[in-house]
Amino acid sequence: MVPVSWRISGVREGARGLGSEAWGPGEPCRSGWSALFCKMDPARSAAVRLTVQEAIHTLSSSEDVGHILSTLGTLKRYLGGTEDPALPEKEEFTTIHFSAVLRCLVSKLSPGWLELSPEGRLERLWESFFLEGPPDQAFLVLMEAIESTAGPSFRLMKLARLLETFLSKGRVAALMEEQCRPQTKPSFPLFQETLLSKVVGLPDHLGNCLQHDNLTQFFPQNYFPLLGQEVVQALKAVVNFLQDGLDCSVSFVSRVLGKVCIQGRKKEILGVVVPQLTVLTQDSCVWQRVCWRLVEQVPDRAVEAVLTGLVEATHRPEVVSRLLGNVVVKSKKAQFVMTRKLLFLQYQHTTSMLQSLLGYLAMDSQRRPLLTQVLKELLETWGNSSAVRHAPLEQQCYISKAILICLAHLGEPELQGIRDDLLASMMAGVKCRLDSSLPPVRRLGMIVAEVISSRIHPEGPPLKFQYEEDEMSREMLALATPWSADACSSEIGGPSPAPVATETPVETPEKTMGNHIPPAQPQGSDSELDSDDEFIPYDMSGDKELKSSKEPLYIRDCLEALTTSEDMERWEAALKVLEGMVYRSPEATREVSVELAKVLLHLEEKTCVADFEQLRQRALVAVTVTDPERVAKYLTSQFYGLNYSLRQRMDILDVLVLAAQALSRPRSLQRPSQHGPPGSGILCSPALAISRPGNAVVPDWQVVVEERIKSKTRRFSKGCPRRELSGGPNEFNSVAGCFFFPLLQHFDRPLVTFDLLGDDQLVLGRLAHTLASLMYLAVNTTVAVPMGKALLEFVWALRFHVDTYVRRGLLSAVSSVLLSVPTERLLGDLPDELLEARSWLADVAEKDVDEDCRELAVRALLLLEQLKDKLLSISSP
């Protein structure tokens, strides 16, 4: 029975595969191709069939090398060898009988048969039938023979080497060229489909057959670039046909390109095809039309993969325009991919690809209406509050960039036509973005709103927001630069960034010290006599500002100065010395701790004081650390109080976390050094102070000698210096509940001006992060277990919150519980909560739109796995 693959490839030859027994000498013709050649002279047709049958019989049975070579030479005549037979005879042989001859040659392949001709003539003649005959039939017979041969064996490796030679000699390009030629004979779709699957799937087929003996040429990373080169050669042949006035089709090449891209190898093949087509289409309209036809005939199921790969592989919109033409206007599928899928449903593409795509839409008058429609739809999505809440930050940034690029391409008349729609979408988008708890989302809203307002209202006052510039904001503003008329034809793929200001030349030390050379003056002038450039300026870096009022010396004096003093210098001095005074006088601080906390919480900046917010926060933290129980109760009660701003409530949360962090440390690490800069608890060693550049102190000779001895001494082993850690009780242990539980009491009760479950989701997210931090700092405390249970209940109530920042805080809280509560107590007291949390974490890790939330969920799941492993190791003997 003939194998299935042979019967499929034999469709072109007839209803059955063409073996030596296909027809008898007088058997009537039955297939489509046979019916075509029945119109030929029956005598010639019978002579060709008789010659082929005798040759196959000779090759199958004879061991005489001379007879075999003579027979192969006779058959080679029909391939254009020694003598040129009549065209009908050649056509009949190559179309009907050639596959049968090749299969006979494959069946005779063995070391002994090839060694019948020691000089290698038989082997060369045997290979020439595969390398010089019709490439499509030779390729299919080779593939079928390799797949049907059990390996490893001599025949399998010989066929694989022959296929490698077949590829290296450009026979795949000839195969595709043959399919592109004008078809004067009946075509068989099943034959082309089989040929297509074998050409594209060659690495898979060869990998399955050869296994560890696979050749490097058949690896996907090597084969598909070669196939791309063959595609270009086939297209060159098509261009030559067209220039000669012949009709042809690129449908087969389009299907090859589409099938390769669908299989995920678009980078390998298009990385070779696109650069060459970019050069070929630059000055040739024929090449441009061939490329347009190539893209238009890609099957619908492969349009997305091909268009995505083409746009990714090009870096300039004019190149995309030359390769694609107006395919987005002609094909609804291509229009959907280019104007919807690549912009709204995908966001992993680079900014340069986005510029190429939108620049392509802007380069032709037939495509510019699509660009206007795209801008309107992008702004509708950008202004959708649901999209802001549920879309990941990367996608929001991607859409914002697309909006700015569209605005840069559209002119004033086009924007004025959709001015009202743009304004409505901008207002809706700015409102929902400014309400977001994520700073990058708010910054995106500000940048896009500024650009839109400047484009739709160029004559009015500009809309300006205050935001911190970073790399993303600078990139966004560069994308908004309007394109000039010739920008699309430039070599740069995107709009040129705004001109950068010229850098100020760096001053030399001599100039800084005043020793720079003065400008030349006319001799005898008064300026030469009055010049003081030769004098060295006096060092005033250590001078102190003289103040009319003295610094407060006691806590109550500071409290009085901050509340009732009208002397601004005294008020400022009291604020600056308050932190150190609190740590130096803890007993006096405890007497007025609550009053002092109240004053600091409501304190407003009366003068322009440097680092006012940091000074106030550090003083409030110092008061809380000194008298934690009473101050913590006051602060937590005021968190849910009336008439407080959101800033004050978040200040309360920050102070509680910083104070808890200070209390949970050993006592020696709680107090920051008063000798160093604020907030640094590190003292500089004397050696570092001496060797510091610019210090006026001359190094001591003993230090120099010791350094020389150390550099010359060779030590074989030296232990790491260990500093003994000071131990002490955890002061946060006794007050952790005062910090933690009051914050959980009223989170679900809305107030007139404060609703955590409503619009104040930013504070809710900060509250979740604060509770997570307090839980983590409560490790090894007696109250850790009830804190963990209460925190998991809080998390469970809010686990489906729509705000990303809140979900991040909840996930951090779960990790804090797993890290702080002892393992035995977790399974003993919180088994149900852990099971519920595990299922929720798995769902978040798989489905959450925010990348940080997914990462936090995965970390929490890893902690759960470590917890399980730890319990198993404890329980096992």
GROMACS .gro file of N, CA and C in nm, residues 555 558 574-585 589 614-615 617-623 626 670-672 674 678-679:
model
   93
  555ILE      N    1   1.179   7.212   7.679
  555ILE     CA    2   1.068   7.163   7.600
  555ILE      C    3   0.951   7.260   7.604
  558CYS      N    4   0.997   7.550   7.381
  558CYS     CA    5   0.969   7.515   7.241
  558CYS      C    6   0.819   7.513   7.214
  574ALA      N    7   1.301   7.707   6.731
  574ALA     CA    8   1.236   7.605   6.813
  574ALA      C    9   1.207   7.479   6.733
  575LEU      N   10   1.166   7.496   6.609
  575LEU     CA   11   1.136   7.379   6.525
  575LEU      C   12   1.263   7.300   6.495
  576LYS      N   13   1.375   7.369   6.474
  576LYS     CA   14   1.497   7.301   6.437
  576LYS      C   15   1.561   7.225   6.553
  577VAL      N   16   1.546   7.276   6.675
  577VAL     CA   17   1.612   7.211   6.789
  577VAL      C   18   1.519   7.115   6.863
  578LEU      N   19   1.393   7.106   6.821
  578LEU     CA   20   1.296   7.029   6.899
  578LEU      C   21   1.329   6.881   6.903
  579GLU      N   22   1.370   6.822   6.792
  579GLU     CA   23   1.396   6.678   6.788
  579GLU      C   24   1.507   6.640   6.886
  580GLY      N   25   1.621   6.710   6.878
  580GLY     CA   26   1.729   6.678   6.970
  580GLY      C   27   1.693   6.704   7.115
  581MET      N   28   1.612   6.807   7.141
  581MET     CA   29   1.572   6.837   7.278
  581MET      C   30   1.480   6.729   7.333
  582VAL      N   31   1.396   6.671   7.251
  582VAL     CA   32   1.306   6.564   7.295
  582VAL      C   33   1.387   6.443   7.338
  583TYR      N   34   1.488   6.405   7.257
  583TYR     CA   35   1.570   6.289   7.294
  583TYR      C   36   1.656   6.316   7.417
  584ARG      N   37   1.697   6.443   7.439
  584ARG     CA   38   1.780   6.474   7.554
  584ARG      C   39   1.699   6.486   7.684
  585SER      N   40   1.571   6.520   7.672
  585SER     CA   41   1.487   6.542   7.792
  585SER      C   42   1.362   6.456   7.783
  589THR      N   43   0.959   6.565   7.826
  589THR     CA   44   0.874   6.546   7.707
  589THR      C   45   0.748   6.470   7.742
  614GLN      N   46   1.015   6.774   5.676
  614GLN     CA   47   1.101   6.675   5.740
  614GLN      C   48   1.125   6.709   5.888
  615LEU      N   49   1.146   6.838   5.919
  615LEU     CA   50   1.167   6.878   6.058
  615LEU      C   51   1.044   6.849   6.143
  617GLN      N   52   0.805   6.625   6.080
  617GLN     CA   53   0.785   6.481   6.092
  617GLN      C   54   0.883   6.418   6.189
  618ARG      N   55   1.010   6.457   6.183
  618ARG     CA   56   1.110   6.398   6.272
  618ARG      C   57   1.084   6.436   6.417
  619ALA      N   58   1.037   6.558   6.441
  619ALA     CA   59   1.003   6.598   6.578
  619ALA      C   60   0.884   6.518   6.630
  620LEU      N   61   0.784   6.496   6.543
  620LEU     CA   62   0.667   6.419   6.584
  620LEU      C   63   0.704   6.273   6.609
  621VAL      N   64   0.795   6.218   6.529
  621VAL     CA   65   0.842   6.081   6.551
  621VAL      C   66   0.917   6.073   6.684
  622ALA      N   67   0.999   6.173   6.714
  622ALA     CA   68   1.073   6.172   6.840
  622ALA      C   69   0.979   6.176   6.959
  623VAL      N   70   0.873   6.255   6.951
  623VAL     CA   71   0.775   6.260   7.060
  623VAL      C   72   0.706   6.125   7.075
  626THR      N   73   0.937   5.871   7.238
  626THR     CA   74   0.960   5.901   7.379
  626THR      C   75   0.842   5.860   7.466
  670GLN      N   76   1.852   5.360   6.810
  670GLN     CA   77   1.733   5.443   6.799
  670GLN      C   78   1.768   5.589   6.778
  671ARG      N   79   1.871   5.637   6.847
  671ARG     CA   80   1.900   5.780   6.846
  671ARG      C   81   1.995   5.813   6.732
  672PRO      N   82   1.959   5.895   6.642
  672PRO     CA   83   2.053   5.937   6.539
  672PRO      C   84   2.161   6.024   6.597
  674GLN      N   85   2.402   6.313   6.677
  674GLN     CA   86   2.385   6.457   6.672
  674GLN      C   87   2.505   6.527   6.607
  678PRO      N   88   2.159   6.554   5.960
  678PRO     CA   89   2.032   6.501   6.008
  678PRO      C   90   1.997   6.371   5.940
  679GLY      N   91   1.957   6.275   6.020
  679GLY     CA   92   1.912   6.145   5.968
  679GLY      C   93   2.023   6.047   5.947
   0.00000   0.00000   0.00000
